[in-house]
mmCIF file of C-alpha atoms in Angstrom:
data_model
loop_
_atom_site.group_PDB
_atom_site.id
_atom_site.type_symbol
_atom_site.label_atom_id
_atom_site.label_comp_id
_atom_site.label_asym_id
_atom_site.label_seq_id
_atom_site.Cartn_x
_atom_site.Cartn_y
_atom_site.Cartn_z
ATOM 1 C CA UNK A 1 0.002 0.128 -0.212
ATOM 2 C CA UNK A 2 1.533 3.393 -0.916
ATOM 3 C CA UNK A 3 1.760 6.354 1.631
ATOM 4 C CA UNK A 4 -1.314 8.106 -0.521
ATOM 5 C CA UNK A 5 -3.369 4.968 -0.071
ATOM 6 C CA UNK A 6 -2.430 4.717 3.318
ATOM 7 C CA UNK A 7 -3.413 8.486 4.053
ATOM 8 C CA UNK A 8 -7.028 7.601 1.948
ATOM 9 C CA UNK A 9 -7.796 4.376 3.908
ATOM 10 C CA UNK A 10 -6.964 6.189 7.464
ATOM 11 C CA UNK A 11 -9.154 9.045 6.564
ATOM 12 C CA UNK A 12 -12.089 6.811 5.277
ATOM 13 C CA UNK A 13 -11.786 4.871 8.757
ATOM 14 C CA UNK A 14 -11.846 7.992 10.726
ATOM 15 C CA UNK A 15 -14.917 8.819 8.760
ATOM 16 C CA UNK A 16 -16.290 5.613 9.488
ATOM 17 C CA UNK A 17 -16.174 6.177 13.426
ATOM 18 C CA UNK A 18 -17.221 9.853 12.963
ATOM 19 C CA UNK A 19 -20.185 8.348 11.392
ATOM 20 C CA UNK A 20 -21.228 5.731 13.393
ATOM 21 C CA UNK A 21 -20.676 8.068 16.487
ATOM 22 C CA UNK A 22 -22.873 10.069 14.833
ATOM 23 C CA UNK A 23 -25.537 7.440 14.377
ATOM 24 C CA UNK A 24 -25.207 6.291 17.931
ATOM 25 C CA UNK A 25 -25.737 9.941 19.115
ATOM 26 C CA UNK A 26 -28.802 10.505 17.059
ATOM 27 C CA UNK A 27 -30.279 6.837 18.524
ATOM 28 C CA UNK A 28 -29.503 8.065 21.927
ATOM 29 C CA UNK A 29 -30.877 11.442 21.290
ATOM 30 C CA UNK A 30 -34.128 9.856 19.986
ATOM 31 C CA UNK A 31 -34.324 7.468 22.875
ATOM 32 C CA UNK A 32 -33.722 10.140 25.597
ATOM 33 C CA UNK A 33 -36.366 12.490 23.901
ATOM 34 C CA UNK A 34 -38.906 10.015 22.896
ATOM 35 C CA UNK A 35 -42.122 10.015 25.060
ATOM 36 C CA UNK A 36 -43.135 7.225 27.088
ATOM 37 C CA UNK A 37 -46.063 5.227 25.966
ATOM 38 C CA UNK A 38 -47.838 2.952 28.830
ATOM 39 C CA UNK A 39 -45.543 0.832 30.344
ATOM 40 C CA UNK A 40 -42.524 1.045 27.397
ATOM 41 C CA UNK A 41 -39.812 3.392 28.386
ATOM 42 C CA UNK A 42 -37.560 3.999 25.310
ATOM 43 C CA UNK A 43 -34.609 4.655 27.478
ATOM 44 C CA UNK A 44 -34.518 1.236 28.868
ATOM 45 C CA UNK A 45 -34.854 -0.945 25.270
ATOM 46 C CA UNK A 46 -33.857 -4.211 25.513
ATOM 47 C CA UNK A 47 -34.077 -7.792 23.700
ATOM 48 C CA UNK A 48 -36.189 -10.187 25.347
ATOM 49 C CA UNK A 49 -34.162 -13.319 24.407
ATOM 50 C CA UNK A 50 -36.780 -15.055 22.887
ATOM 51 C CA UNK A 51 -39.395 -14.940 25.555
ATOM 52 C CA UNK A 52 -42.656 -13.070 25.797
ATOM 53 C CA UNK A 53 -45.418 -12.649 28.201
ATOM 54 C CA UNK A 54 -48.887 -11.159 27.876
ATOM 55 C CA UNK A 55 -51.617 -10.840 30.463
ATOM 56 C CA UNK A 56 -54.969 -8.940 31.455
ATOM 57 C CA UNK A 57 -54.284 -6.977 34.446
ATOM 58 C CA UNK A 58 -57.379 -7.988 36.009
ATOM 59 C CA UNK A 59 -57.742 -11.566 34.986
ATOM 60 C CA UNK A 60 -60.389 -11.283 32.082
ATOM 61 C CA UNK A 61 -59.982 -14.048 29.466
ATOM 62 C CA UNK A 62 -60.402 -13.308 25.871
ATOM 63 C CA UNK A 63 -59.257 -14.978 22.535
ATOM 64 C CA UNK A 64 -57.659 -11.259 21.771
ATOM 65 C CA UNK A 65 -54.951 -12.631 24.402
ATOM 66 C CA UNK A 66 -54.223 -15.592 22.159
ATOM 67 C CA UNK A 67 -54.157 -13.799 19.116
ATOM 68 C CA UNK A 68 -51.785 -11.365 20.936
ATOM 69 C CA UNK A 69 -49.371 -13.774 22.380
ATOM 70 C CA UNK A 70 -49.224 -15.487 18.796
ATOM 71 C CA UNK A 71 -48.303 -11.996 17.168
ATOM 72 C CA UNK A 72 -45.696 -11.317 20.142
ATOM 73 C CA UNK A 73 -44.152 -14.792 19.456
ATOM 74 C CA UNK A 74 -43.975 -14.038 15.554
ATOM 75 C CA UNK A 75 -42.189 -10.658 16.548
ATOM 76 C CA UNK A 76 -39.527 -13.215 18.171
ATOM 77 C CA UNK A 77 -38.811 -14.602 14.867
ATOM 78 C CA UNK A 78 -35.478 -13.172 15.037
ATOM 79 C CA UNK A 79 -34.803 -14.871 18.281
ATOM 80 C CA UNK A 80 -35.036 -18.364 16.985
ATOM 81 C CA UNK A 81 -32.971 -20.583 15.142
ATOM 82 C CA UNK A 82 -33.147 -21.875 11.783
ATOM 83 C CA UNK A 83 -31.514 -24.989 10.130
ATOM 84 C CA UNK A 84 -30.007 -25.449 6.539
ATOM 85 C CA UNK A 85 -33.638 -26.125 6.069
ATOM 86 C CA UNK A 86 -35.491 -22.752 5.919
ATOM 87 C CA UNK A 87 -38.704 -24.512 7.162
ATOM 88 C CA UNK A 88 -37.188 -26.332 10.212
ATOM 89 C CA UNK A 89 -37.155 -24.234 13.565
ATOM 90 C CA UNK A 90 -35.636 -25.042 16.969
ATOM 91 C CA UNK A 91 -39.038 -24.964 18.829
ATOM 92 C CA UNK A 92 -41.929 -22.370 19.653
ATOM 93 C CA UNK A 93 -44.796 -22.639 22.075
ATOM 94 C CA UNK A 94 -47.143 -21.220 24.174
ATOM 95 C CA UNK A 95 -48.730 -21.695 27.870
ATOM 96 C CA UNK A 96 -51.970 -20.426 28.725
ATOM 97 C CA UNK A 97 -54.962 -20.712 31.203
ATOM 98 C CA UNK A 98 -57.454 -23.763 30.766
ATOM 99 C CA UNK A 99 -59.798 -22.716 28.083
ATOM 100 C CA UNK A 100 -62.630 -24.360 29.735
ATOM 101 C CA UNK A 101 -65.735 -23.110 27.466
ATOM 102 C CA UNK A 102 -64.033 -24.287 24.363
ATOM 103 C CA UNK A 103 -63.353 -27.795 25.811
ATOM 104 C CA UNK A 104 -66.750 -28.286 27.111
ATOM 105 C CA UNK A 105 -68.452 -27.308 23.933
ATOM 106 C CA UNK A 106 -65.771 -29.424 22.350
ATOM 107 C CA UNK A 107 -66.311 -32.702 24.394
ATOM 108 C CA UNK A 108 -70.261 -32.118 24.329
ATOM 109 C CA UNK A 109 -70.057 -32.357 20.708
ATOM 110 C CA UNK A 110 -68.010 -35.509 20.960
ATOM 111 C CA UNK A 111 -70.663 -37.058 23.361
ATOM 112 C CA UNK A 112 -68.283 -36.951 26.387
ATOM 113 C CA UNK A 113 -69.127 -34.068 28.412
ATOM 114 C CA UNK A 114 -66.767 -32.690 31.145
ATOM 115 C CA UNK A 115 -67.536 -31.162 34.499
ATOM 116 C CA UNK A 116 -67.293 -27.327 35.634
ATOM 117 C CA UNK A 117 -63.809 -25.862 35.740
ATOM 118 C CA UNK A 118 -61.360 -26.902 38.142
ATOM 119 C CA UNK A 119 -62.896 -30.359 38.595
ATOM 120 C CA UNK A 120 -61.040 -31.867 35.448
ATOM 121 C CA UNK A 121 -57.413 -32.149 34.356
ATOM 122 C CA UNK A 122 -56.250 -31.663 30.701
ATOM 123 C CA UNK A 123 -53.144 -33.828 29.493
ATOM 124 C CA UNK A 124 -51.280 -32.777 26.489
ATOM 125 C CA UNK A 125 -49.431 -35.829 25.090
ATOM 126 C CA UNK A 126 -47.191 -36.327 22.137
ATOM 127 C CA UNK A 127 -47.777 -39.620 21.019
ATOM 128 C CA UNK A 128 -45.927 -42.188 18.682
ATOM 129 C CA UNK A 129 -46.754 -42.396 15.201
ATOM 130 C CA UNK A 130 -46.960 -46.534 15.165
ATOM 131 C CA UNK A 131 -50.368 -47.111 15.482
ATOM 132 C CA UNK A 132 -49.641 -50.500 18.130
ATOM 133 C CA UNK A 133 -46.922 -48.581 20.006
ATOM 134 C CA UNK A 134 -49.446 -45.874 20.455
ATOM 135 C CA UNK A 135 -52.256 -48.164 21.423
ATOM 136 C CA UNK A 136 -49.792 -49.530 24.125
ATOM 137 C CA UNK A 137 -49.231 -45.926 25.630
ATOM 138 C CA UNK A 138 -52.897 -45.130 26.034
ATOM 139 C CA UNK A 139 -53.437 -48.451 27.675
ATOM 140 C CA UNK A 140 -50.843 -47.246 30.054
ATOM 141 C CA UNK A 141 -52.074 -43.936 30.461
ATOM 142 C CA UNK A 142 -55.663 -45.113 31.285
ATOM 143 C CA UNK A 143 -54.315 -48.370 33.426
ATOM 144 C CA UNK A 144 -52.567 -45.543 35.524
ATOM 145 C CA UNK A 145 -55.198 -43.106 35.989
ATOM 146 C CA UNK A 146 -57.490 -46.051 37.584
ATOM 147 C CA UNK A 147 -54.313 -47.317 39.670
ATOM 148 C CA UNK A 148 -53.879 -43.522 40.843
ATOM 149 C CA UNK A 149 -57.656 -43.228 41.909
ATOM 150 C CA UNK A 150 -58.961 -40.947 39.355
ATOM 151 C CA UNK A 151 -61.705 -41.115 36.726
ATOM 152 C CA UNK A 152 -60.915 -40.810 32.834
ATOM 153 C CA UNK A 153 -63.324 -39.033 31.082
ATOM 154 C CA UNK A 154 -62.194 -39.493 27.607
ATOM 155 C CA UNK A 155 -59.704 -38.568 24.810
ATOM 156 C CA UNK A 156 -59.413 -35.887 22.182
ATOM 157 C CA UNK A 157 -57.632 -35.805 18.653
ATOM 158 C CA UNK A 158 -55.745 -32.334 18.536
ATOM 159 C CA UNK A 159 -56.557 -30.747 15.047
ATOM 160 C CA UNK A 160 -53.510 -29.835 13.141
ATOM 161 C CA UNK A 161 -52.393 -28.820 10.089
ATOM 162 C CA UNK A 162 -49.065 -29.888 9.101
ATOM 163 C CA UNK A 163 -48.491 -27.830 5.424
ATOM 164 C CA UNK A 164 -46.479 -25.234 6.752
ATOM 165 C CA UNK A 165 -43.890 -27.790 8.347
ATOM 166 C CA UNK A 166 -40.986 -29.071 6.180
ATOM 167 C CA UNK A 167 -41.362 -32.242 4.063
ATOM 168 C CA UNK A 168 -37.876 -33.225 4.524
ATOM 169 C CA UNK A 169 -38.221 -37.074 5.554
ATOM 170 C CA UNK A 170 -36.357 -36.160 9.188
ATOM 171 C CA UNK A 171 -39.307 -33.513 9.698
ATOM 172 C CA UNK A 172 -41.917 -35.809 8.900
ATOM 173 C CA UNK A 173 -40.522 -38.798 10.869
ATOM 174 C CA UNK A 174 -40.438 -36.763 14.250
ATOM 175 C CA UNK A 175 -43.611 -35.164 13.965
ATOM 176 C CA UNK A 176 -45.825 -36.925 16.997
ATOM 177 C CA UNK A 177 -49.606 -37.796 16.964
ATOM 178 C CA UNK A 178 -51.107 -35.027 19.431
ATOM 179 C CA UNK A 179 -53.684 -36.014 21.568
ATOM 180 C CA UNK A 180 -55.367 -34.686 24.832
ATOM 181 C CA UNK A 181 -56.652 -36.961 27.789
ATOM 182 C CA UNK A 182 -59.418 -35.545 30.373
ATOM 183 C CA UNK A 183 -59.243 -36.619 34.002
ATOM 184 C CA UNK A 184 -62.031 -36.082 36.275
ATOM 185 C CA UNK A 185 -61.482 -34.856 39.804
ATOM 186 C CA UNK A 186 -62.434 -38.066 41.641
ATOM 187 C CA UNK A 187 -62.172 -36.606 45.280
ATOM 188 C CA UNK A 188 -63.505 -33.791 46.969
ATOM 189 C CA UNK A 189 -60.061 -32.121 47.921
ATOM 190 C CA UNK A 190 -59.355 -28.427 46.764
ATOM 191 C CA UNK A 191 -57.954 -27.809 43.456
ATOM 192 C CA UNK A 192 -54.193 -27.406 44.902
ATOM 193 C CA UNK A 193 -54.375 -30.842 46.011
ATOM 194 C CA UNK A 194 -55.815 -32.063 42.587
ATOM 195 C CA UNK A 195 -53.094 -30.382 41.044
ATOM 196 C CA UNK A 196 -50.409 -32.258 43.087
ATOM 197 C CA UNK A 197 -52.071 -35.520 42.478
ATOM 198 C CA UNK A 198 -51.993 -34.708 38.424
ATOM 199 C CA UNK A 199 -48.286 -34.149 39.096
ATOM 200 C CA UNK A 200 -47.487 -37.352 40.780
ATOM 201 C CA UNK A 201 -49.815 -38.878 37.780
ATOM 202 C CA UNK A 202 -47.921 -37.595 35.295
ATOM 203 C CA UNK A 203 -44.872 -38.961 36.927
ATOM 204 C CA UNK A 204 -45.968 -42.292 37.230
ATOM 205 C CA UNK A 205 -47.406 -42.515 33.526
ATOM 206 C CA UNK A 206 -43.960 -41.155 32.186
ATOM 207 C CA UNK A 207 -42.126 -43.952 34.452
ATOM 208 C CA UNK A 208 -44.258 -46.570 33.378
ATOM 209 C CA UNK A 209 -44.048 -45.841 29.653
ATOM 210 C CA UNK A 210 -40.276 -45.990 29.984
ATOM 211 C CA UNK A 211 -40.090 -49.356 31.694
ATOM 212 C CA UNK A 212 -42.632 -50.949 29.404
ATOM 213 C CA UNK A 213 -41.737 -49.682 26.093
ATOM 214 C CA UNK A 214 -39.436 -48.189 23.974
ATOM 215 C CA UNK A 215 -41.766 -45.138 23.397
ATOM 216 C CA UNK A 216 -39.975 -42.266 24.647
ATOM 217 C CA UNK A 217 -37.419 -42.547 22.027
ATOM 218 C CA UNK A 218 -40.181 -42.624 19.540
ATOM 219 C CA UNK A 219 -42.230 -39.646 20.431
ATOM 220 C CA UNK A 220 -43.938 -40.170 23.454
ATOM 221 C CA UNK A 221 -44.050 -37.202 25.995
ATOM 222 C CA UNK A 222 -46.632 -35.340 28.387
ATOM 223 C CA UNK A 223 -46.493 -31.942 27.303
ATOM 224 C CA UNK A 224 -48.599 -30.615 30.257
ATOM 225 C CA UNK A 225 -50.911 -32.210 32.678
ATOM 226 C CA UNK A 226 -53.238 -29.797 34.711
ATOM 227 C CA UNK A 227 -56.445 -28.467 35.900
ATOM 228 C CA UNK A 228 -55.301 -24.754 35.218
ATOM 229 C CA UNK A 229 -52.926 -24.561 32.514
ATOM 230 C CA UNK A 230 -52.193 -26.339 29.139
ATOM 231 C CA UNK A 231 -49.222 -25.963 26.659
ATOM 232 C CA UNK A 232 -49.099 -26.035 22.930
ATOM 233 C CA UNK A 233 -45.836 -26.339 21.260
ATOM 234 C CA UNK A 234 -43.458 -28.218 19.036
ATOM 235 C CA UNK A 235 -40.649 -27.912 16.939
ATOM 236 C CA UNK A 236 -41.760 -24.872 14.928
ATOM 237 C CA UNK A 237 -40.622 -21.392 13.598
ATOM 238 C CA UNK A 238 -42.685 -18.792 15.373
ATOM 239 C CA UNK A 239 -45.357 -18.356 12.737
ATOM 240 C CA UNK A 240 -45.805 -22.290 12.359
ATOM 241 C CA UNK A 241 -47.509 -22.782 15.875
ATOM 242 C CA UNK A 242 -50.463 -20.827 15.239
ATOM 243 C CA UNK A 243 -50.738 -22.406 11.901
ATOM 244 C CA UNK A 244 -50.192 -26.051 13.224
ATOM 245 C CA UNK A 245 -52.495 -25.682 16.076
ATOM 246 C CA UNK A 246 -56.024 -25.045 14.874
ATOM 247 C CA UNK A 247 -57.313 -24.525 18.563
ATOM 248 C CA UNK A 248 -55.271 -21.377 18.873
ATOM 249 C CA UNK A 249 -57.255 -19.865 16.132
ATOM 250 C CA UNK A 250 -60.366 -20.567 17.522
ATOM 251 C CA UNK A 251 -62.320 -17.661 19.044
ATOM 252 C CA UNK A 252 -63.671 -19.894 21.821
ATOM 253 C CA UNK A 253 -60.437 -20.481 22.771
ATOM 254 C CA UNK A 254 -59.477 -17.863 25.664
ATOM 255 C CA UNK A 255 -56.966 -17.132 28.590
ATOM 256 C CA UNK A 256 -56.043 -14.145 30.544
ATOM 257 C CA UNK A 257 -52.380 -14.814 30.017
ATOM 258 C CA UNK A 258 -50.081 -16.255 27.189
ATOM 259 C CA UNK A 259 -46.330 -16.936 28.078
ATOM 260 C CA UNK A 260 -44.809 -17.679 24.452
ATOM 261 C CA UNK A 261 -41.293 -18.739 23.383
ATOM 262 C CA UNK A 262 -38.767 -19.334 20.302
ATOM 263 C CA UNK A 263 -36.193 -21.228 20.735
ATOM 264 C CA UNK A 264 -32.316 -21.040 19.662
ATOM 265 C CA UNK A 265 -31.267 -24.197 21.027
ATOM 266 C CA UNK A 266 -27.619 -24.128 22.472
ATOM 267 C CA UNK A 267 -26.658 -27.375 24.498
ATOM 268 C CA UNK A 268 -29.139 -29.970 23.125
ATOM 269 C CA UNK A 269 -30.414 -30.660 19.821
ATOM 270 C CA UNK A 270 -33.647 -29.572 18.779
ATOM 271 C CA UNK A 271 -36.715 -31.763 19.283
ATOM 272 C CA UNK A 272 -40.331 -31.657 19.881
ATOM 273 C CA UNK A 273 -40.400 -32.270 23.335
ATOM 274 C CA UNK A 274 -37.549 -29.871 24.303
ATOM 275 C CA UNK A 275 -39.523 -26.871 22.803
ATOM 276 C CA UNK A 276 -40.653 -24.275 25.378
ATOM 277 C CA UNK A 277 -42.699 -23.431 27.300
ATOM 278 C CA UNK A 278 -42.534 -26.148 29.660
ATOM 279 C CA UNK A 279 -45.109 -26.649 32.877
ATOM 280 C CA UNK A 280 -44.142 -23.520 34.666
ATOM 281 C CA UNK A 281 -41.471 -21.996 32.513
ATOM 282 C CA UNK A 282 -39.935 -20.392 29.334
ATOM 283 C CA UNK A 283 -36.232 -19.444 29.222
ATOM 284 C CA UNK A 284 -33.417 -18.833 26.667
ATOM 285 C CA UNK A 285 -29.726 -18.927 27.636
ATOM 286 C CA UNK A 286 -27.714 -21.339 29.180
ATOM 287 C CA UNK A 287 -27.336 -22.653 33.010
ATOM 288 C CA UNK A 288 -23.798 -23.681 33.256
ATOM 289 C CA UNK A 289 -24.219 -25.415 36.499
ATOM 290 C CA UNK A 290 -26.396 -27.763 35.043
ATOM 291 C CA UNK A 291 -24.795 -31.039 35.719
ATOM 292 C CA UNK A 292 -23.737 -30.129 39.229
ATOM 293 C CA UNK A 293 -27.343 -29.224 39.867
ATOM 294 C CA UNK A 294 -29.009 -32.585 38.599
ATOM 295 C CA UNK A 295 -26.251 -34.467 40.528
ATOM 296 C CA UNK A 296 -27.257 -32.528 43.883
ATOM 297 C CA UNK A 297 -31.083 -33.186 43.098
ATOM 298 C CA UNK A 298 -30.131 -36.800 42.593
ATOM 299 C CA UNK A 299 -27.936 -36.972 45.848
ATOM 300 C CA UNK A 300 -30.913 -35.658 48.019
ATOM 301 C CA UNK A 301 -33.875 -37.738 46.837
ATOM 302 C CA UNK A 302 -33.014 -40.406 49.843
ATOM 303 C CA UNK A 303 -33.536 -37.427 52.507
ATOM 304 C CA UNK A 304 -36.022 -35.269 51.281
ATOM 305 C CA UNK A 305 -39.508 -35.799 52.192
ATOM 306 C CA UNK A 306 -43.042 -33.338 51.748
ATOM 307 C CA UNK A 307 -46.028 -33.498 54.170
ATOM 308 C CA UNK A 308 -48.357 -32.275 51.227
ATOM 309 C CA UNK A 309 -46.798 -35.233 49.135
ATOM 310 C CA UNK A 310 -46.507 -38.044 51.652
ATOM 311 C CA UNK A 311 -45.685 -41.384 50.503
ATOM 312 C CA UNK A 312 -46.352 -40.297 46.902
ATOM 313 C CA UNK A 313 -43.061 -38.554 46.811
ATOM 314 C CA UNK A 314 -40.892 -41.870 46.010
ATOM 315 C CA UNK A 315 -43.182 -41.955 42.779
ATOM 316 C CA UNK A 316 -41.544 -39.007 41.482
ATOM 317 C CA UNK A 317 -37.904 -40.058 41.080
ATOM 318 C CA UNK A 318 -36.135 -39.260 38.863
ATOM 319 C CA UNK A 319 -37.102 -35.480 38.985
ATOM 320 C CA UNK A 320 -35.153 -34.848 35.476
ATOM 321 C CA UNK A 321 -34.358 -37.513 33.029
ATOM 322 C CA UNK A 322 -31.002 -37.927 31.381
ATOM 323 C CA UNK A 323 -30.905 -36.170 28.013
ATOM 324 C CA UNK A 324 -33.162 -33.278 29.406
ATOM 325 C CA UNK A 325 -32.179 -29.830 28.447
ATOM 326 C CA UNK A 326 -30.956 -27.259 31.045
ATOM 327 C CA UNK A 327 -34.483 -25.569 31.226
ATOM 328 C CA UNK A 328 -36.572 -28.634 31.424
ATOM 329 C CA UNK A 329 -34.531 -29.692 34.307
ATOM 330 C CA UNK A 330 -34.851 -26.159 35.976
ATOM 331 C CA UNK A 331 -38.655 -26.484 35.284
ATOM 332 C CA UNK A 332 -38.732 -30.095 36.926
ATOM 333 C CA UNK A 333 -36.842 -28.672 40.105
ATOM 334 C CA UNK A 334 -39.354 -25.710 40.457
ATOM 335 C CA UNK A 335 -42.387 -27.567 39.881
ATOM 336 C CA UNK A 336 -41.425 -30.191 42.666
ATOM 337 C CA UNK A 337 -40.684 -27.433 45.120
ATOM 338 C CA UNK A 338 -43.912 -25.771 44.405
ATOM 339 C CA UNK A 339 -45.753 -28.920 44.525
ATOM 340 C CA UNK A 340 -44.127 -29.586 47.558
ATOM 341 C CA UNK A 341 -45.220 -26.766 49.569
ATOM 342 C CA UNK A 342 -43.124 -23.645 48.452
ATOM 343 C CA UNK A 343 -44.570 -20.676 47.171
ATOM 344 C CA UNK A 344 -43.690 -19.759 43.659
ATOM 345 C CA UNK A 345 -41.643 -16.828 44.737
ATOM 346 C CA UNK A 346 -39.686 -18.776 47.706
ATOM 347 C CA UNK A 347 -38.917 -21.573 45.327
ATOM 348 C CA UNK A 348 -37.860 -19.246 42.418
ATOM 349 C CA UNK A 349 -35.451 -17.319 45.031
ATOM 350 C CA UNK A 350 -34.050 -20.760 46.186
ATOM 351 C CA UNK A 351 -33.306 -21.690 42.603
ATOM 352 C CA UNK A 352 -32.215 -18.254 41.424
ATOM 353 C CA UNK A 353 -30.320 -16.527 44.259
ATOM 354 C CA UNK A 354 -28.850 -13.060 44.101
ATOM 355 C CA UNK A 355 -25.173 -12.618 44.422
ATOM 356 C CA UNK A 356 -25.801 -12.432 48.346
ATOM 357 C CA UNK A 357 -21.935 -13.457 49.519
ATOM 358 C CA UNK A 358 -19.936 -10.193 50.394
ATOM 359 C CA UNK A 359 -22.527 -7.690 49.306
ATOM 360 C CA UNK A 360 -22.582 -5.238 52.245
ATOM 361 C CA UNK A 361 -25.730 -3.598 51.203
ATOM 362 C CA UNK A 362 -28.128 -6.436 51.405
ATOM 363 C CA UNK A 363 -30.460 -6.616 54.361
ATOM 364 C CA UNK A 364 -29.462 -9.103 56.880
ATOM 365 C CA UNK A 365 -32.682 -11.015 56.814
ATOM 366 C CA UNK A 366 -32.513 -11.760 53.103
ATOM 367 C CA UNK A 367 -28.788 -12.566 53.451
ATOM 368 C CA UNK A 368 -29.817 -14.922 56.179
ATOM 369 C CA UNK A 369 -32.551 -16.485 53.584
ATOM 370 C CA UNK A 370 -29.749 -17.037 50.982
ATOM 371 C CA UNK A 371 -27.440 -18.226 53.150
ATOM 372 C CA UNK A 372 -29.931 -20.803 54.582
ATOM 373 C CA UNK A 373 -30.879 -21.965 51.348
ATOM 374 C CA UNK A 374 -27.195 -22.370 49.626
#
């Protein structure tokens, strides 16, 4: 490079720096002078890492929450990963409240009416494509429901449209059959107790399926089982969630909240079951202490007890299965603590402690809380 070229190059670089500086200054000025709108503050603009949450402040259910949730999810498309196949995403999903009016009408038309809200649970289950294996899984589900003292109401086929999915053989081969099982609250205890029994029921079903079949490796997975919430998810791009599940586009399908997630898998390969949300959380990032946390959970199984779960606690092991993602393991641990009697806030503070050690500004009571649970 000649001296003239070097001088010109240096001048161009300086010009680029000045341009970038001017652009940054202009952006900063725009953010600082822009008027706040509702809860949005421009000066605090930041990315959401593929997670979105929308809720009605007074708990009023509507289909607009669902449609807005799908819009939020599509706006997070840039946060998800796409493979060499442009129609193959790492996963997307939505957690909502139980759409009772929708399910009541659908099950009535099918000839299997359901009781009032809170007196039944719905399990969303990914089933294997193989007919014989799927029948075996359904037999196990029904057998365990009876053995655990609950009443089976019936099954529902979840209507899906896979026309937006990739036609690649590996995508078609992994697509599960989506079914929902309805379970009646057989005893008179409150809904919190029913939730705990559905939790135990889900663990027993999963363990039994693992023990008696190879269905887990071929697509069996209980997405959610609850009387309060339900999860719709899959190995989708953001827009494919609403395109795939017809339920989410039905005006009768309502909720007062929607938790959505567009996945960018980092430490596990994408799959239908590892899409978010899980039963309680959605998260994007990496939990680098995963192996240590899983080992500690396993080590404590022999000594843990719960007055609420009683002898049923022995049916819950393992809390996390080998091969699950960091978020799946975290969700399992959070769910276990909440079902065992901790409040959600208490459990979350135990699992995600602040940097309390050596912090001279922290309140002594709060420091003692973290030190006790450390």
